[in-house]
């Protein structure tokens, strides 16, 4: 689930893997492994990624986003995008 959320949010926000890796001070390969479900990061990564993506940490880890809980338009669009990618 994290891999789907990270990738979807990163793309939605217009951030490349390279940019996320640079800002988080980790390798591109590490981001790629996370996004492909081959690596499970620790809390420090969640916190760093959430700060970079300008989101609360829990958004990165939700199994099922509840659209009704979102107030602003960008968050609703993002939540819907994550749900659609999860269903694929």
Coordinates of C-alpha atoms in Angstrom, one line a residue:
X1 CA 0.0 0.0 0.0
X2 CA 2.8 2.4 0.9
X3 CA 4.4 1.9 -2.5
X4 CA 1.2 2.8 -4.3
X5 CA 0.6 5.9 -2.2
X6 CA 4.2 7.2 -2.4
X7 CA 4.3 6.8 -6.2
X8 CA 0.8 8.2 -6.8
X9 CA 1.3 11.2 -4.5
X10 CA 4.8 11.9 -5.9
X11 CA 3.5 11.9 -9.5
X12 CA 0.4 13.9 -8.5
X13 CA 2.7 16.5 -6.9
X14 CA 5.0 16.6 -10.0
X15 CA 8.0 15.3 -8.2
X16 CA 10.4 12.8 -9.8
X17 CA 12.0 9.9 -8.1
X18 CA 15.3 11.6 -8.4
X19 CA 14.0 14.8 -6.8
X20 CA 12.4 12.9 -3.9
X21 CA 15.6 10.9 -3.4
X22 CA 17.7 14.0 -3.4
X23 CA 15.5 15.9 -1.0
X24 CA 15.2 12.9 1.3
X25 CA 19.0 12.3 1.2
X26 CA 18.6 8.7 -0.1
X27 CA 19.4 6.9 -3.3
X28 CA 17.2 6.7 -6.4
X29 CA 17.4 3.0 -6.1
X30 CA 16.0 3.1 -2.6
X31 CA 12.9 5.1 -3.8
X32 CA 12.5 2.7 -6.7
X33 CA 12.5 -0.3 -4.4
X34 CA 10.0 1.3 -2.1
X35 CA 7.7 2.2 -5.0
X36 CA 7.9 -1.3 -6.3
X37 CA 7.2 -2.9 -2.9
X38 CA 10.6 -4.4 -2.6
X39 CA 11.7 -2.3 0.4
X40 CA 9.8 -1.4 3.6
X41 CA 11.2 1.9 4.9
X42 CA 11.2 3.0 8.5
X43 CA 9.4 5.9 10.2
X44 CA 12.1 8.4 9.4
X45 CA 11.5 7.8 5.6
X46 CA 7.7 8.3 6.1
X47 CA 8.3 11.5 8.0
X48 CA 10.8 12.8 5.5
X49 CA 8.6 11.9 2.5
X50 CA 5.5 13.4 4.1
X51 CA 7.4 16.7 4.7
X52 CA 8.7 16.7 1.1
X53 CA 5.3 15.9 -0.3
X54 CA 3.6 18.4 2.0
X55 CA 1.2 15.9 3.5
X56 CA 0.5 14.3 6.9
X57 CA 2.4 11.1 7.5
X58 CA -0.8 9.0 7.8
X59 CA -1.8 9.8 4.2
X60 CA 1.1 7.8 3.0
X61 CA 0.1 4.7 4.9
X62 CA -3.7 4.5 4.6
X63 CA -5.1 1.3 3.2
X64 CA -8.3 2.9 2.1
X65 CA -8.7 6.6 1.8
X66 CA -12.0 8.0 2.9
X67 CA -12.8 10.8 0.5
X68 CA -15.4 12.3 2.8
X69 CA -12.7 13.2 5.3
X70 CA -10.9 15.6 2.9
X71 CA -11.9 19.2 2.9
X72 CA -9.8 20.9 0.2
X73 CA -10.1 20.2 -3.5
X74 CA -6.4 19.1 -4.0
X75 CA -6.7 16.5 -1.2
X76 CA -9.9 15.1 -2.6
X77 CA -8.4 14.7 -6.1
X78 CA -5.3 13.1 -4.6
X79 CA -7.3 10.7 -2.5
X80 CA -9.4 9.6 -5.5
X81 CA -6.3 9.1 -7.5
X82 CA -4.7 6.9 -4.9
X83 CA -7.9 4.8 -4.6
X84 CA -8.1 4.4 -8.4
X85 CA -4.5 3.2 -8.5
X86 CA -5.0 0.8 -5.6
X87 CA -7.9 -0.8 -7.4
X88 CA -5.8 -1.6 -10.5

